[in-house]
Amino acid sequence: MTALAVRVDTTSPVPPYEQIRAQLAALIVTGRLTEGERLPTVRQLATDLGLAPGTVARAYRELEAAKLIRTRRGAGTRVATPPSEPTRPGPDQLATLARDFTSAARALGADTEAILTAVREALD
């Protein structure tokens, strides 16, 4: 496994688990983490980031619910196989994408108006 470029800003209003989830989701969606690539254990990533294991576990649970990763006993946590056919996104998927973008933007210091402006410009 390659070293993950995951950082947590403990002064951010975005909860640490959400920062981890959003960053890992972005790495997976953009292909920087590829199918089958092994992620660090919950305990290892928590240690690396100086967080409680429960924080990382929550991020992993949400990524698993979004079908971006899969955890198998004895095989660890790996990037999931992408869906074979693109599907029309449902409201939950769109909400997740919006949350990912918003969390990443807030982690960079963007305020609500800057985020809305970026979305409006992207839609035009």
PDB file of N, CA and C in Angstrom, residues 6-47:
ATOM      1  N   VAL A   6      -3.602  11.569   3.872  1.00  0.00           N
ATOM      2  CA  VAL A   6      -4.755  11.971   4.654  1.00  0.00           C
ATOM      3  C   VAL A   6      -4.263  12.832   5.806  1.00  0.00           C
ATOM      4  N   ARG A   7      -4.891  13.978   5.949  1.00  0.00           N
ATOM      5  CA  ARG A   7      -4.543  14.899   7.024  1.00  0.00           C
ATOM      6  C   ARG A   7      -5.821  15.290   7.742  1.00  0.00           C
ATOM      7  N   VAL A   8      -5.718  15.517   9.041  1.00  0.00           N
ATOM      8  CA  VAL A   8      -6.868  15.946   9.828  1.00  0.00           C
ATOM      9  C   VAL A   8      -6.514  17.253  10.520  1.00  0.00           C
ATOM     10  N   ASP A   9      -7.393  18.235  10.335  1.00  0.00           N
ATOM     11  CA  ASP A   9      -7.241  19.524  10.999  1.00  0.00           C
ATOM     12  C   ASP A   9      -8.161  19.523  12.207  1.00  0.00           C
ATOM     13  N   THR A  10      -7.591  19.372  13.389  1.00  0.00           N
ATOM     14  CA  THR A  10      -8.405  19.278  14.601  1.00  0.00           C
ATOM     15  C   THR A  10      -9.034  20.614  14.988  1.00  0.00           C
ATOM     16  N   THR A  11      -8.618  21.708  14.349  1.00  0.00           N
ATOM     17  CA  THR A  11      -9.229  23.011  14.623  1.00  0.00           C
ATOM     18  C   THR A  11     -10.395  23.288  13.677  1.00  0.00           C
ATOM     19  N   SER A  12     -10.596  22.436  12.698  1.00  0.00           N
ATOM     20  CA  SER A  12     -11.671  22.613  11.723  1.00  0.00           C
ATOM     21  C   SER A  12     -13.025  22.311  12.353  1.00  0.00           C
ATOM     22  N   PRO A  13     -14.068  23.001  11.884  1.00  0.00           N
ATOM     23  CA  PRO A  13     -15.414  22.671  12.362  1.00  0.00           C
ATOM     24  C   PRO A  13     -15.919  21.332  11.800  1.00  0.00           C
ATOM     25  N   VAL A  14     -15.233  20.818  10.773  1.00  0.00           N
ATOM     26  CA  VAL A  14     -15.604  19.531  10.184  1.00  0.00           C
ATOM     27  C   VAL A  14     -15.065  18.423  11.089  1.00  0.00           C
ATOM     28  N   PRO A  15     -15.934  17.500  11.524  1.00  0.00           N
ATOM     29  CA  PRO A  15     -15.467  16.430  12.410  1.00  0.00           C
ATOM     30  C   PRO A  15     -14.341  15.612  11.771  1.00  0.00           C
ATOM     31  N   PRO A  16     -13.399  15.136  12.582  1.00  0.00           N
ATOM     32  CA  PRO A  16     -12.268  14.368  12.039  1.00  0.00           C
ATOM     33  C   PRO A  16     -12.691  13.158  11.204  1.00  0.00           C
ATOM     34  N   TYR A  17     -13.721  12.408  11.645  1.00  0.00           N
ATOM     35  CA  TYR A  17     -14.132  11.240  10.863  1.00  0.00           C
ATOM     36  C   TYR A  17     -14.596  11.661   9.474  1.00  0.00           C
ATOM     37  N   GLU A  18     -15.253  12.813   9.382  1.00  0.00           N
ATOM     38  CA  GLU A  18     -15.756  13.307   8.097  1.00  0.00           C
ATOM     39  C   GLU A  18     -14.595  13.756   7.202  1.00  0.00           C
ATOM     40  N   GLN A  19     -13.573  14.349   7.798  1.00  0.00           N
ATOM     41  CA  GLN A  19     -12.397  14.738   7.027  1.00  0.00           C
ATOM     42  C   GLN A  19     -11.720  13.502   6.430  1.00  0.00           C
ATOM     43  N   ILE A  20     -11.597  12.451   7.240  1.00  0.00           N
ATOM     44  CA  ILE A  20     -10.980  11.202   6.767  1.00  0.00           C
ATOM     45  C   ILE A  20     -11.827  10.598   5.655  1.00  0.00           C
ATOM     46  N   ARG A  21     -13.144  10.492   5.889  1.00  0.00           N
ATOM     47  CA  ARG A  21     -14.046   9.907   4.904  1.00  0.00           C
ATOM     48  C   ARG A  21     -13.991  10.658   3.580  1.00  0.00           C
ATOM     49  N   ALA A  22     -14.067  11.975   3.652  1.00  0.00           N
ATOM     50  CA  ALA A  22     -14.066  12.791   2.436  1.00  0.00           C
ATOM     51  C   ALA A  22     -12.749  12.659   1.665  1.00  0.00           C
ATOM     52  N   GLN A  23     -11.638  12.669   2.381  1.00  0.00           N
ATOM     53  CA  GLN A  23     -10.339  12.568   1.715  1.00  0.00           C
ATOM     54  C   GLN A  23     -10.136  11.196   1.070  1.00  0.00           C
ATOM     55  N   LEU A  24     -10.500  10.133   1.796  1.00  0.00           N
ATOM     56  CA  LEU A  24     -10.355   8.792   1.221  1.00  0.00           C
ATOM     57  C   LEU A  24     -11.304   8.607   0.039  1.00  0.00           C
ATOM     58  N   ALA A  25     -12.533   9.110   0.162  1.00  0.00           N
ATOM     59  CA  ALA A  25     -13.484   9.009  -0.945  1.00  0.00           C
ATOM     60  C   ALA A  25     -12.928   9.714  -2.180  1.00  0.00           C
ATOM     61  N   ALA A  26     -12.351  10.886  -1.983  1.00  0.00           N
ATOM     62  CA  ALA A  26     -11.776  11.620  -3.111  1.00  0.00           C
ATOM     63  C   ALA A  26     -10.612  10.848  -3.735  1.00  0.00           C
ATOM     64  N   LEU A  27      -9.765  10.239  -2.916  1.00  0.00           N
ATOM     65  CA  LEU A  27      -8.640   9.456  -3.439  1.00  0.00           C
ATOM     66  C   LEU A  27      -9.130   8.249  -4.239  1.00  0.00           C
ATOM     67  N   ILE A  28     -10.223   7.645  -3.795  1.00  0.00           N
ATOM     68  CA  ILE A  28     -10.773   6.480  -4.493  1.00  0.00           C
ATOM     69  C   ILE A  28     -11.448   6.902  -5.788  1.00  0.00           C
ATOM     70  N   VAL A  29     -12.299   7.916  -5.723  1.00  0.00           N
ATOM     71  CA  VAL A  29     -13.048   8.360  -6.896  1.00  0.00           C
ATOM     72  C   VAL A  29     -12.116   8.869  -7.996  1.00  0.00           C
ATOM     73  N   THR A  30     -11.027   9.518  -7.612  1.00  0.00           N
ATOM     74  CA  THR A  30     -10.094  10.045  -8.609  1.00  0.00           C
ATOM     75  C   THR A  30      -9.099   9.004  -9.108  1.00  0.00           C
ATOM     76  N   GLY A  31      -9.133   7.809  -8.521  1.00  0.00           N
ATOM     77  CA  GLY A  31      -8.240   6.746  -8.974  1.00  0.00           C
ATOM     78  C   GLY A  31      -6.860   6.759  -8.344  1.00  0.00           C
ATOM     79  N   ARG A  32      -6.629   7.649  -7.397  1.00  0.00           N
ATOM     80  CA  ARG A  32      -5.321   7.651  -6.724  1.00  0.00           C
ATOM     81  C   ARG A  32      -5.178   6.448  -5.806  1.00  0.00           C
ATOM     82  N   LEU A  33      -6.310   5.931  -5.340  1.00  0.00           N
ATOM     83  CA  LEU A  33      -6.341   4.629  -4.655  1.00  0.00           C
ATOM     84  C   LEU A  33      -7.099   3.713  -5.596  1.00  0.00           C
ATOM     85  N   THR A  34      -6.479   2.630  -5.987  1.00  0.00           N
ATOM     86  CA  THR A  34      -7.059   1.770  -7.011  1.00  0.00           C
ATOM     87  C   THR A  34      -7.735   0.531  -6.419  1.00  0.00           C
ATOM     88  N   GLU A  35      -8.559  -0.084  -7.228  1.00  0.00           N
ATOM     89  CA  GLU A  35      -9.282  -1.284  -6.833  1.00  0.00           C
ATOM     90  C   GLU A  35      -8.338  -2.318  -6.236  1.00  0.00           C
ATOM     91  N   GLY A  36      -8.726  -2.839  -5.087  1.00  0.00           N
ATOM     92  CA  GLY A  36      -7.945  -3.875  -4.419  1.00  0.00           C
ATOM     93  C   GLY A  36      -6.815  -3.353  -3.549  1.00  0.00           C
ATOM     94  N   GLU A  37      -6.516  -2.068  -3.644  1.00  0.00           N
ATOM     95  CA  GLU A  37      -5.431  -1.518  -2.829  1.00  0.00           C
ATOM     96  C   GLU A  37      -5.822  -1.574  -1.354  1.00  0.00           C
ATOM     97  N   ARG A  38      -4.887  -2.019  -0.551  1.00  0.00           N
ATOM     98  CA  ARG A  38      -5.148  -2.204   0.877  1.00  0.00           C
ATOM     99  C   ARG A  38      -4.992  -0.892   1.623  1.00  0.00           C
ATOM    100  N   LEU A  39      -5.945  -0.620   2.503  1.00  0.00           N
ATOM    101  CA  LEU A  39      -5.884   0.550   3.361  1.00  0.00           C
ATOM    102  C   LEU A  39      -5.260   0.144   4.692  1.00  0.00           C
ATOM    103  N   PRO A  40      -4.727   1.104   5.430  1.00  0.00           N
ATOM    104  CA  PRO A  40      -4.185   0.754   6.740  1.00  0.00           C
ATOM    105  C   PRO A  40      -5.307   0.278   7.667  1.00  0.00           C
ATOM    106  N   THR A  41      -4.937  -0.475   8.673  1.00  0.00           N
ATOM    107  CA  THR A  41      -5.922  -0.898   9.658  1.00  0.00           C
ATOM    108  C   THR A  41      -6.455   0.339  10.374  1.00  0.00           C
ATOM    109  N   VAL A  42      -7.612   0.182  10.979  1.00  0.00           N
ATOM    110  CA  VAL A  42      -8.196   1.280  11.752  1.00  0.00           C
ATOM    111  C   VAL A  42      -7.203   1.741  12.806  1.00  0.00           C
ATOM    112  N   ARG A  43      -6.632   0.788  13.507  1.00  0.00           N
ATOM    113  CA  ARG A  43      -5.696   1.120  14.586  1.00  0.00           C
ATOM    114  C   ARG A  43      -4.465   1.858  14.050  1.00  0.00           C
ATOM    115  N   GLN A  44      -3.930   1.393  12.912  1.00  0.00           N
ATOM    116  CA  GLN A  44      -2.735   2.022  12.354  1.00  0.00           C
ATOM    117  C   GLN A  44      -3.009   3.451  11.901  1.00  0.00           C
ATOM    118  N   LEU A  45      -4.121   3.650  11.169  1.00  0.00           N
ATOM    119  CA  LEU A  45      -4.437   4.996  10.696  1.00  0.00           C
ATOM    120  C   LEU A  45      -4.731   5.921  11.869  1.00  0.00           C
ATOM    121  N   ALA A  46      -5.414   5.409  12.884  1.00  0.00           N
ATOM    122  CA  ALA A  46      -5.689   6.221  14.074  1.00  0.00           C
ATOM    123  C   ALA A  46      -4.376   6.652  14.741  1.00  0.00           C
ATOM    124  N   THR A  47      -3.447   5.729  14.844  1.00  0.00           N
ATOM    125  CA  THR A  47      -2.139   6.047  15.431  1.00  0.00           C
ATOM    126  C   THR A  47      -1.407   7.077  14.584  1.00  0.00           C
TER     127      THR A  47
END
